[in-house]
Amino acid sequence: MAVCIAVIAKENYPLYIRSVPTQNELKFHYTVHTSLDVVEEKISAVGKAMADQRELYLGLLYPTEDYKVYGYVTNSKMFRKLHNSFTDVMCNPFYNPGDTIQSKAFDGMVSAMMVQAS
Amino acid sequence: MLCVQFLWILSEVQTSYIVSSVGHMCLSTVVMAKVLGVTCAGDQSLFTSLYTSLAQQLPKEPMEWRRSYGRAPKMIHLEANFVQFKEELLPKDGNKALLTFPFLHIYWTDCCDTEVYKASVKEDMQRWQNILRLHSSVDWLIVVVESDAKKKNKTNILPRTSIVDKIRNDFCNKQSDRCVVLSDPLKESSRSQESWSSFLTKLRTLLLMSFTKNLGRFEDDMRTLREKRTEPGWSFCDYFMVQEELAFVFEMLQQFEDALVQYDELDALFTQYVLNFGAGDGANWLGSFCAPVRSWNGLLLRRPIDMEKRELIQRGEASLLDLRSYLFSRQCTLLIFLQRPWEVTLRALELLHNCVQELRLLEVSVVPGALDCWVFLSCLEVLHRIEGCCDRSQLEANCSHTVGLWTYATEKLKSLGYLCGLVAENGPTSEDLNRTVDLLAGLGTERPETVNSMQSPYKKLKEALSSVEAFEKHYLELSHAAVEMYRAIGRMRSARLVGKSLAEFYMRKGDPERAEGFLEESLRLYVAEGWSLQVTHTRKQMAECQKLLRQTDDYLQTSALLAGDANLNQEERTHFCQEILSFASQPPGPSDQTVALSMAAFAQLRQLQFSPPGAVVHVGAALQLELRVRCLMPVAVHVGQLAATLHFSLEQGGARGRAGSSQRRPGQGPQGQGDGVVLFPQGSPLSGAGCSLTPALELYEMQDRSPSDSSLNSAGVVCKNVHLLLRRHDSNASLDTPTAGVLPAAVAVDDGAQMLRARDVTLQPGDNSILFTAPTGEPGSYTLRQLCGSVGRVQFVQSHIYPVVQYEVYSQEPQLTIEPLSDNLLAGIPQRVKFTIATGHYSIKKGDALQLSNTDSMPILHSSRCSATILSSTGEHMGERALSIQSSEKVTSISLPPTPPYHTLEFQLEVLCHIPPAPLKLDSERLTNGEVRHRSKSRSHADSAMIHIDQKVSIDCPWSIYSTLISLTFYVPFKAKHTLLSAGRRKYIQVCLQNVSDSNFHLADPVLVERQPTTTVELLSLNAKRQQLVCSQQSLFCLWEMRWAKDLPPCLQCEFSASFVPISALDPPAAFKTYRYEFQLDRVSTLYSVKAEICPASGDKHCRTGTLCGLEVSITRQAEPSETEGEEEESTEIEGLKTTKLMYEVVDNSSNWAVCGKSSGVVSMPVAPSATHRVQMEVMPLFAGHLPFPNIKVFKYLPHSAAQVIQPDTDSCLENDNLSLLDKGLDDQGDTASIRSRGSVHSVGSGEQQREQQRGLPMPRLEPFSPGQVFNWTQGRQVLVLPATDDHVMEVNVT
């Protein structure tokens, strides 16, 4: 189960970010932000090596002692669900691409994917 | 047979193995030499002689190794470890050792003597076989070595086959391949080589077969053991040893991949157990791994096999860290064999993370900091190991693989430093020191491998923990190394994060100067990428740093940003707000200036509303601006003054005076907002990054038009927000960034400039509305530039207000316009015109009046009831005032009601423009009244064109000493035309009156009178008495017969008049007005009458087409020319008879007739009444039916005169030309004449000739008669023409 889910715009600002143990929110934000280094690296590597074969799975990005950060994984159901929900958000005519995501449906879906805070 | 047997026991194998592996590496070579165990029995000396060749030859050729479970086949080189056969070597039941397992048993013999064989060898073999059978070993081989030397010695040699056959017969029951012959192995013959080759192949095959079989059995056993793992008493360590044996075997065979797989399986199995334990499913054997951690001396990767740890595992005494360390060291070794050092680093990081997690999961008690030590040492050990097997360039190219370990080591060292009080400003306490001692104790003694190394991880850690200075040195060294590596591979975010960690370190050390740079870098990144939580967090650290550094301005700016930061709680925000407010309220010192801060942190502009919304007002008008501001402060802030500076520009339009509000579409101010509202773009703090990084281009079209004719000079595109786009992103000049240094001097607010000002405003958190009154003293354009809120010593400044907000103040001259209410003003009928006075800056006082100069042609019809409407500048209805109008002879005076400036006064008046008696002469100008000019111009564009009259009115306005000339255009609704009609001697006058206007009229009483009435002529009306309706574009015809007593006057001046009244559905019927039309008729009386007769060809009753007919024309003089007419008509006297020359011409324009032969001629008419001249001509009808007669034209024929020759009248020239032709060749032109008459007479004779004649010869002249002077009887007559009888061409026209 995920403890933190973030959707990042291509300009590297967060479109959506949510983490479950809220007291550690800042730490998660730092972690997610730092792992963008690896995302950039992997994306540019993909761009160079195989331009047409767009692999969405970036795999393990940034292992830390406590958590592992994965980049967009299509081959697991979890990320497919996230992607579908994200697509729905993008299809909303009232959503302005680039704005932070405030969709309740998306939020609910993300909550279902997260560790249930007890 | 004597057998010298040497035995290797298991422990010996192991010992030699270990001893050789303790020296650096080369495990593979040591083990490989003794890969597969093979025992040798029989003739030992024989074997010894062959051993060297055998050992060399066996591994030379690879064998394909087919494997079970669908694993891919591999080529392997087999090597054997030949040992002497001994019964103890054979494995007993249950012994799973693979390493020492004898895979093949060989019996060597060179016996060639049957006797000997029977005597001893067979027996020995039998014994050997029995032992093997006893141990159920089926992998054996008997080698019979033959040599020629031996054969020669023996006399009773049996054929060699016999011995082999015997052996095969005795031992190889159905397995004849178990006995091979090796011929002359020590000779260099081809036979020998062939023999060797087949022997080796056999040996390899059998060896591999045995190996595969036994390995398979081993693997099966191992799997069985693994399946028992759920049974109580199962031990992971035991299983570990078994599987590791397999790994060793693979490693010996240089199958490192397979060896690695064994360790990875063990790794995964163990990991799964730990995870299951975490899930509550604990296995008993895990208990041994849960022992408290007592030693944390890190990984040891310098030995291929860490036998100490292996023994611990074997004894079941290993701790979790021991097991993990051992496992990883083996994996590391294999990975390096496989030349995958970077996988080692990745796996190492994973391992370290994993171990920390596992210890936590298993709830193993660990001394605080112990794991940090273990991780730190391990990281460095891995890095050292990798450095040991790669060169520098390789390392640098693969920073991305090692940097994680560097960072991890740095983090761990940092946390150790914090734990042991090495970061505190005051150094470690005694408690810290105790803790340090405990930690160092857990490291144990340094391992022998690194004792002599200066840079061992062990030494580093010990040194770092020894003192504050040493710690700092090591920590900084590591941090900087990590930052450098991150920078090198472009991972800026990671570099910044390490940098921020360094900043925290410096702050703890009380060194804010060095922390500032790192914080600033990080903050800039987070702001740029829009990560608000990081921004807030870093900003808080920044505030702390700036406060320590006493950077008041920066601190206040940061505080302002934090006070408005939604990520902070109310308490924190209030704290930062109070920091600003308390500074602001301090009395300024002598050197202190006010501090300017960015408005963006303090408040956001939301919207600005103009009232009136157009944002265009006249001088002195009230204009209010309502500014809506969202205050971001957590508490109410009292702002001493909120001011917006205005940039004033004397715009051209403003200076000249606007033509009025009608030019500007209402409500469309400079802002382009319909309702006068300017909305400021909102950058929400969260999504601000993406937007603020690259603001969207705002482009506007620009067109530069020439002021005179508004033609386009140039067109272009203007970027309106260039100041946002082109500013340097890294510059601190922008007030938006909190790190801004000193603000630009431009911020200083000039009190002298015009500004919007609001004093003593209290801004509540959230939206506030502030009302400004805009200065409108001078005409021009006012642009809002800066916004500045002063709170004590602090000023919040917004240096740009974007989008541009501006308003305009204009000054206007008073203006009078007069415009018709309808599209066209019609002359002759009262028409309404609208007077509009835009007062502009002039205020109409009581007694002010408009003086209109009266004109006769356009009187002003004023009624007593007349009122004016006053409108405000915004078009609001202000009221109605009565208007008094006095008319004197010369002027009409309109007294205006008092009207304030910048208002509009509107009223309507009726005017009437008299229709001047038509026809009007072109450009006739008449000055009326000395100054009023009445000019009318008749333009006839088309048949419906109306005659229009431009009526100028001169008006004296109270605000000007000059008269205003206003032109009104009236259109005459009618157009009249007269015609003189004749019937023999009787005369009629027809007048056609056409209504050219768009209105309908009633016409009545058409009257035609002589202007100077004479008794001689009587005009008899033939018109209807009643009213006639004349619709738009229709005509009315009126007819009068002229009767006269004796002589007609040569000239008749008439005046036509008719009464008309417009028909209007709305207005009550108005009074009839009179339309007059004057005209003059000259030469009215009939001088000649022309009669014509067409006679069919002789013998025919009717004319037929294509047949010549006779045309007889008779011209009869009706009256003697009068005095005046006689002058015009040239008469000549020939032999006492006075004659006048006439020319006649028969022309048929409708192509019904062909005039054959002569078509024209000149006749002399005697000046006597009823003188008749007859002319005979021939015509031919071209069509059948009732054909109208051909035209017969009669002209005056005037002989030449000098004056007339010069006259270059082309028409008369042509006529001359015709005449000369006609005169000369009337008879001899029979064939062409008809053609000529049908076509054009003009075509004959070239232009050249004409001109010559024109110049040289005096030419006679033709002059037409006035209408009515010649009466043509044949006008309208028709003659019946029958079709030709022999028509063989029939024309049928179907339409």
mmCIF file of C-alpha atoms in Angstrom, chain B residues 1049-1234:
data_model
loop_
_atom_site.group_PDB
_atom_site.id
_atom_site.type_symbol
_atom_site.label_atom_id
_atom_site.label_comp_id
_atom_site.label_asym_id
_atom_site.label_seq_id
_atom_site.Cartn_x
_atom_site.Cartn_y
_atom_site.Cartn_z
ATOM 1 C CA PRO B 1049 -45.658 84.341 -81.292
ATOM 2 C CA PRO B 1050 -42.223 83.036 -82.164
ATOM 3 C CA CYS B 1051 -41.490 82.477 -78.507
ATOM 4 C CA LEU B 1052 -43.835 81.321 -75.811
ATOM 5 C CA GLN B 1053 -42.937 81.621 -72.144
ATOM 6 C CA CYS B 1054 -44.954 79.315 -69.903
ATOM 7 C CA GLU B 1055 -45.256 78.555 -66.301
ATOM 8 C CA PHE B 1056 -46.546 75.291 -65.038
ATOM 9 C CA SER B 1057 -47.774 75.035 -61.499
ATOM 10 C CA ALA B 1058 -49.357 72.278 -59.506
ATOM 11 C CA SER B 1059 -50.383 71.889 -55.921
ATOM 12 C CA PHE B 1060 -48.986 68.981 -53.974
ATOM 13 C CA VAL B 1061 -49.325 67.581 -50.549
ATOM 14 C CA PRO B 1062 -47.415 64.656 -49.059
ATOM 15 C CA ILE B 1063 -49.487 61.678 -48.075
ATOM 16 C CA SER B 1064 -48.581 60.543 -44.655
ATOM 17 C CA ALA B 1065 -50.317 58.034 -42.532
ATOM 18 C CA LEU B 1066 -49.212 59.685 -39.352
ATOM 19 C CA ASP B 1067 -49.591 63.370 -39.805
ATOM 20 C CA PRO B 1068 -52.903 65.022 -40.462
ATOM 21 C CA PRO B 1069 -53.272 66.167 -44.064
ATOM 22 C CA ALA B 1070 -51.235 69.263 -44.545
ATOM 23 C CA ALA B 1071 -51.875 72.232 -46.716
ATOM 24 C CA PHE B 1072 -51.138 72.094 -50.424
ATOM 25 C CA LYS B 1073 -47.930 73.655 -51.575
ATOM 26 C CA THR B 1074 -47.291 74.803 -55.047
ATOM 27 C CA TYR B 1075 -44.647 73.459 -57.349
ATOM 28 C CA ARG B 1076 -43.720 75.680 -60.222
ATOM 29 C CA TYR B 1077 -41.956 74.934 -63.444
ATOM 30 C CA GLU B 1078 -41.065 77.583 -65.976
ATOM 31 C CA PHE B 1079 -40.177 76.940 -69.541
ATOM 32 C CA GLN B 1080 -40.001 78.583 -72.893
ATOM 33 C CA LEU B 1081 -41.137 77.339 -76.272
ATOM 34 C CA ASP B 1082 -39.602 78.666 -79.436
ATOM 35 C CA ARG B 1083 -40.599 78.282 -83.061
ATOM 36 C CA VAL B 1084 -43.862 76.704 -82.340
ATOM 37 C CA SER B 1085 -45.669 77.002 -85.715
ATOM 38 C CA THR B 1086 -45.511 74.259 -88.360
ATOM 39 C CA LEU B 1087 -43.492 75.234 -91.418
ATOM 40 C CA TYR B 1088 -43.587 72.078 -93.470
ATOM 41 C CA SER B 1089 -45.598 68.974 -93.581
ATOM 42 C CA VAL B 1090 -44.193 65.798 -94.994
ATOM 43 C CA LYS B 1091 -46.407 63.199 -96.592
ATOM 44 C CA ALA B 1092 -45.329 59.899 -97.983
ATOM 45 C CA GLU B 1093 -47.028 57.152 -99.929
ATOM 46 C CA ILE B 1094 -45.767 53.661 -100.666
ATOM 47 C CA CYS B 1095 -47.060 52.221 -103.911
ATOM 48 C CA PRO B 1096 -46.707 48.546 -104.670
ATOM 49 C CA ALA B 1097 -44.956 47.515 -107.813
ATOM 50 C CA SER B 1098 -47.021 47.863 -110.881
ATOM 51 C CA GLY B 1099 -49.690 45.274 -111.252
ATOM 52 C CA ASP B 1100 -49.603 44.297 -107.644
ATOM 53 C CA LYS B 1101 -52.196 45.170 -105.123
ATOM 54 C CA HIS B 1102 -49.935 44.937 -102.116
ATOM 55 C CA CYS B 1103 -46.293 45.297 -101.471
ATOM 56 C CA ARG B 1104 -44.345 42.123 -101.311
ATOM 57 C CA THR B 1105 -41.118 41.409 -99.556
ATOM 58 C CA GLY B 1106 -38.124 41.583 -101.792
ATOM 59 C CA THR B 1107 -40.014 43.576 -104.381
ATOM 60 C CA LEU B 1108 -39.204 47.179 -105.074
ATOM 61 C CA CYS B 1109 -41.944 49.625 -104.195
ATOM 62 C CA GLY B 1110 -42.235 53.239 -104.943
ATOM 63 C CA LEU B 1111 -41.967 55.783 -102.172
ATOM 64 C CA GLU B 1112 -43.364 59.134 -102.961
ATOM 65 C CA VAL B 1113 -42.508 61.894 -100.531
ATOM 66 C CA SER B 1114 -44.203 65.246 -100.807
ATOM 67 C CA ILE B 1115 -43.027 68.171 -98.755
ATOM 68 C CA THR B 1116 -45.504 71.003 -98.479
ATOM 69 C CA ARG B 1117 -44.884 74.434 -97.071
ATOM 70 C CA GLN B 1118 -47.514 75.194 -94.479
ATOM 71 C CA ALA B 1119 -46.737 78.687 -93.576
ATOM 72 C CA GLU B 1120 -44.440 81.405 -94.628
ATOM 73 C CA PRO B 1121 -41.567 81.786 -92.380
ATOM 74 C CA SER B 1122 -41.966 84.664 -90.027
ATOM 75 C CA GLU B 1123 -39.552 87.447 -89.743
ATOM 76 C CA THR B 1124 -37.385 85.772 -87.278
ATOM 77 C CA GLU B 1125 -37.588 82.418 -88.870
ATOM 78 C CA GLY B 1126 -36.744 83.850 -92.190
ATOM 79 C CA GLU B 1127 -33.491 85.077 -90.841
ATOM 80 C CA GLU B 1128 -32.525 81.693 -89.779
ATOM 81 C CA GLU B 1129 -33.700 80.038 -92.897
ATOM 82 C CA GLU B 1130 -31.381 80.985 -95.661
ATOM 83 C CA SER B 1131 -33.303 81.821 -98.720
ATOM 84 C CA THR B 1132 -31.952 82.449 -102.112
ATOM 85 C CA GLU B 1133 -33.502 84.207 -104.975
ATOM 86 C CA ILE B 1134 -33.204 82.528 -108.332
ATOM 87 C CA GLU B 1135 -34.837 84.259 -111.232
ATOM 88 C CA GLY B 1136 -37.135 86.226 -109.000
ATOM 89 C CA LEU B 1137 -38.399 83.156 -107.236
ATOM 90 C CA LYS B 1138 -37.508 83.035 -103.568
ATOM 91 C CA THR B 1139 -36.620 79.495 -102.525
ATOM 92 C CA THR B 1140 -35.410 77.803 -99.412
ATOM 93 C CA LYS B 1141 -33.228 74.751 -99.618
ATOM 94 C CA LEU B 1142 -34.243 71.703 -97.691
ATOM 95 C CA MET B 1143 -32.635 68.401 -97.449
ATOM 96 C CA TYR B 1144 -34.578 65.247 -96.991
ATOM 97 C CA GLU B 1145 -33.332 61.876 -96.026
ATOM 98 C CA VAL B 1146 -35.044 58.520 -95.818
ATOM 99 C CA VAL B 1147 -33.619 56.368 -93.142
ATOM 100 C CA ASP B 1148 -34.956 53.187 -91.826
ATOM 101 C CA ASN B 1149 -33.456 52.445 -88.486
ATOM 102 C CA SER B 1150 -35.549 49.403 -87.796
ATOM 103 C CA SER B 1151 -34.155 47.626 -90.849
ATOM 104 C CA ASN B 1152 -37.574 46.944 -92.223
ATOM 105 C CA TRP B 1153 -36.804 48.645 -95.453
ATOM 106 C CA ALA B 1154 -33.978 48.824 -97.882
ATOM 107 C CA VAL B 1155 -33.784 52.144 -99.536
ATOM 108 C CA CYS B 1156 -32.650 51.528 -103.070
ATOM 109 C CA GLY B 1157 -30.933 54.119 -105.064
ATOM 110 C CA LYS B 1158 -31.122 57.651 -103.870
ATOM 111 C CA SER B 1159 -32.096 57.997 -100.238
ATOM 112 C CA SER B 1160 -31.617 61.681 -99.708
ATOM 113 C CA GLY B 1161 -31.560 64.851 -101.645
ATOM 114 C CA VAL B 1162 -31.832 68.584 -101.538
ATOM 115 C CA VAL B 1163 -34.874 70.388 -102.666
ATOM 116 C CA SER B 1164 -35.588 74.049 -103.134
ATOM 117 C CA MET B 1165 -38.884 75.102 -101.703
ATOM 118 C CA PRO B 1166 -40.399 78.252 -103.068
ATOM 119 C CA VAL B 1167 -41.278 80.670 -100.350
ATOM 120 C CA ALA B 1168 -44.953 80.443 -101.016
ATOM 121 C CA PRO B 1169 -47.729 78.872 -99.020
ATOM 122 C CA SER B 1170 -48.686 75.369 -100.005
ATOM 123 C CA ALA B 1171 -45.698 74.981 -102.213
ATOM 124 C CA THR B 1172 -45.139 71.266 -102.562
ATOM 125 C CA HIS B 1173 -42.175 69.271 -103.667
ATOM 126 C CA ARG B 1174 -42.483 65.635 -104.584
ATOM 127 C CA VAL B 1175 -39.684 63.131 -104.612
ATOM 128 C CA GLN B 1176 -39.852 59.588 -105.929
ATOM 129 C CA MET B 1177 -37.726 56.898 -104.404
ATOM 130 C CA GLU B 1178 -37.587 53.148 -104.374
ATOM 131 C CA VAL B 1179 -37.693 51.082 -101.267
ATOM 132 C CA MET B 1180 -37.850 47.376 -100.736
ATOM 133 C CA PRO B 1181 -39.628 45.803 -97.757
ATOM 134 C CA LEU B 1182 -37.492 43.200 -96.123
ATOM 135 C CA PHE B 1183 -40.173 41.596 -94.019
ATOM 136 C CA ALA B 1184 -43.784 40.800 -94.411
ATOM 137 C CA GLY B 1185 -46.504 42.288 -92.231
ATOM 138 C CA HIS B 1186 -47.670 45.723 -91.288
ATOM 139 C CA LEU B 1187 -44.480 47.665 -91.520
ATOM 140 C CA PRO B 1188 -44.142 51.214 -90.265
ATOM 141 C CA PHE B 1189 -43.095 53.700 -92.865
ATOM 142 C CA PRO B 1190 -39.409 54.530 -93.067
ATOM 143 C CA ASN B 1191 -38.343 57.730 -91.360
ATOM 144 C CA ILE B 1192 -38.245 60.786 -93.481
ATOM 145 C CA LYS B 1193 -36.099 63.506 -92.072
ATOM 146 C CA VAL B 1194 -36.022 67.077 -93.220
ATOM 147 C CA PHE B 1195 -33.234 69.496 -92.468
ATOM 148 C CA LYS B 1196 -32.496 73.079 -93.265
ATOM 149 C CA TYR B 1197 -29.825 73.165 -95.899
ATOM 150 C CA LEU B 1198 -27.637 76.147 -95.416
ATOM 151 C CA PRO B 1199 -25.066 76.960 -98.078
ATOM 152 C CA HIS B 1200 -21.572 77.497 -96.883
ATOM 153 C CA SER B 1201 -20.333 80.637 -95.374
ATOM 154 C CA ALA B 1202 -16.841 81.549 -94.333
ATOM 155 C CA ALA B 1203 -17.597 81.375 -90.663
ATOM 156 C CA GLN B 1204 -19.167 78.027 -90.917
ATOM 157 C CA VAL B 1205 -16.278 76.450 -92.734
ATOM 158 C CA ILE B 1206 -13.946 77.031 -89.875
ATOM 159 C CA GLN B 1207 -16.379 75.669 -87.422
ATOM 160 C CA PRO B 1208 -15.028 72.202 -86.667
ATOM 161 C CA ASP B 1209 -18.329 70.589 -86.205
ATOM 162 C CA THR B 1210 -17.843 66.977 -86.921
ATOM 163 C CA ASP B 1211 -21.464 66.231 -87.372
ATOM 164 C CA SER B 1212 -21.896 68.802 -90.060
ATOM 165 C CA CYS B 1213 -18.777 67.612 -91.791
ATOM 166 C CA LEU B 1214 -20.157 64.196 -92.039
ATOM 167 C CA GLU B 1215 -23.344 65.532 -93.420
ATOM 168 C CA ASN B 1216 -21.345 67.467 -95.946
ATOM 169 C CA ASP B 1217 -19.563 64.403 -96.944
ATOM 170 C CA ASN B 1218 -22.749 62.562 -97.442
ATOM 171 C CA LEU B 1219 -24.147 65.325 -99.463
ATOM 172 C CA SER B 1220 -21.276 65.592 -101.815
ATOM 173 C CA LEU B 1221 -21.505 61.917 -102.436
ATOM 174 C CA LEU B 1222 -25.174 62.025 -102.838
ATOM 175 C CA ASP B 1223 -24.932 64.937 -105.229
ATOM 176 C CA LYS B 1224 -22.328 63.398 -107.423
ATOM 177 C CA GLY B 1225 -23.205 59.789 -107.759
ATOM 178 C CA LEU B 1226 -26.900 59.510 -107.403
ATOM 179 C CA ASP B 1227 -27.423 57.553 -110.601
ATOM 180 C CA ASP B 1228 -24.374 55.399 -110.977
ATOM 181 C CA GLN B 1229 -24.450 53.890 -107.537
ATOM 182 C CA GLY B 1230 -27.364 51.601 -107.994
ATOM 183 C CA ASP B 1231 -25.813 48.468 -106.526
ATOM 184 C CA THR B 1232 -24.223 49.848 -103.446
ATOM 185 C CA ALA B 1233 -26.863 52.340 -102.516
ATOM 186 C CA SER B 1234 -29.157 49.856 -100.910
#
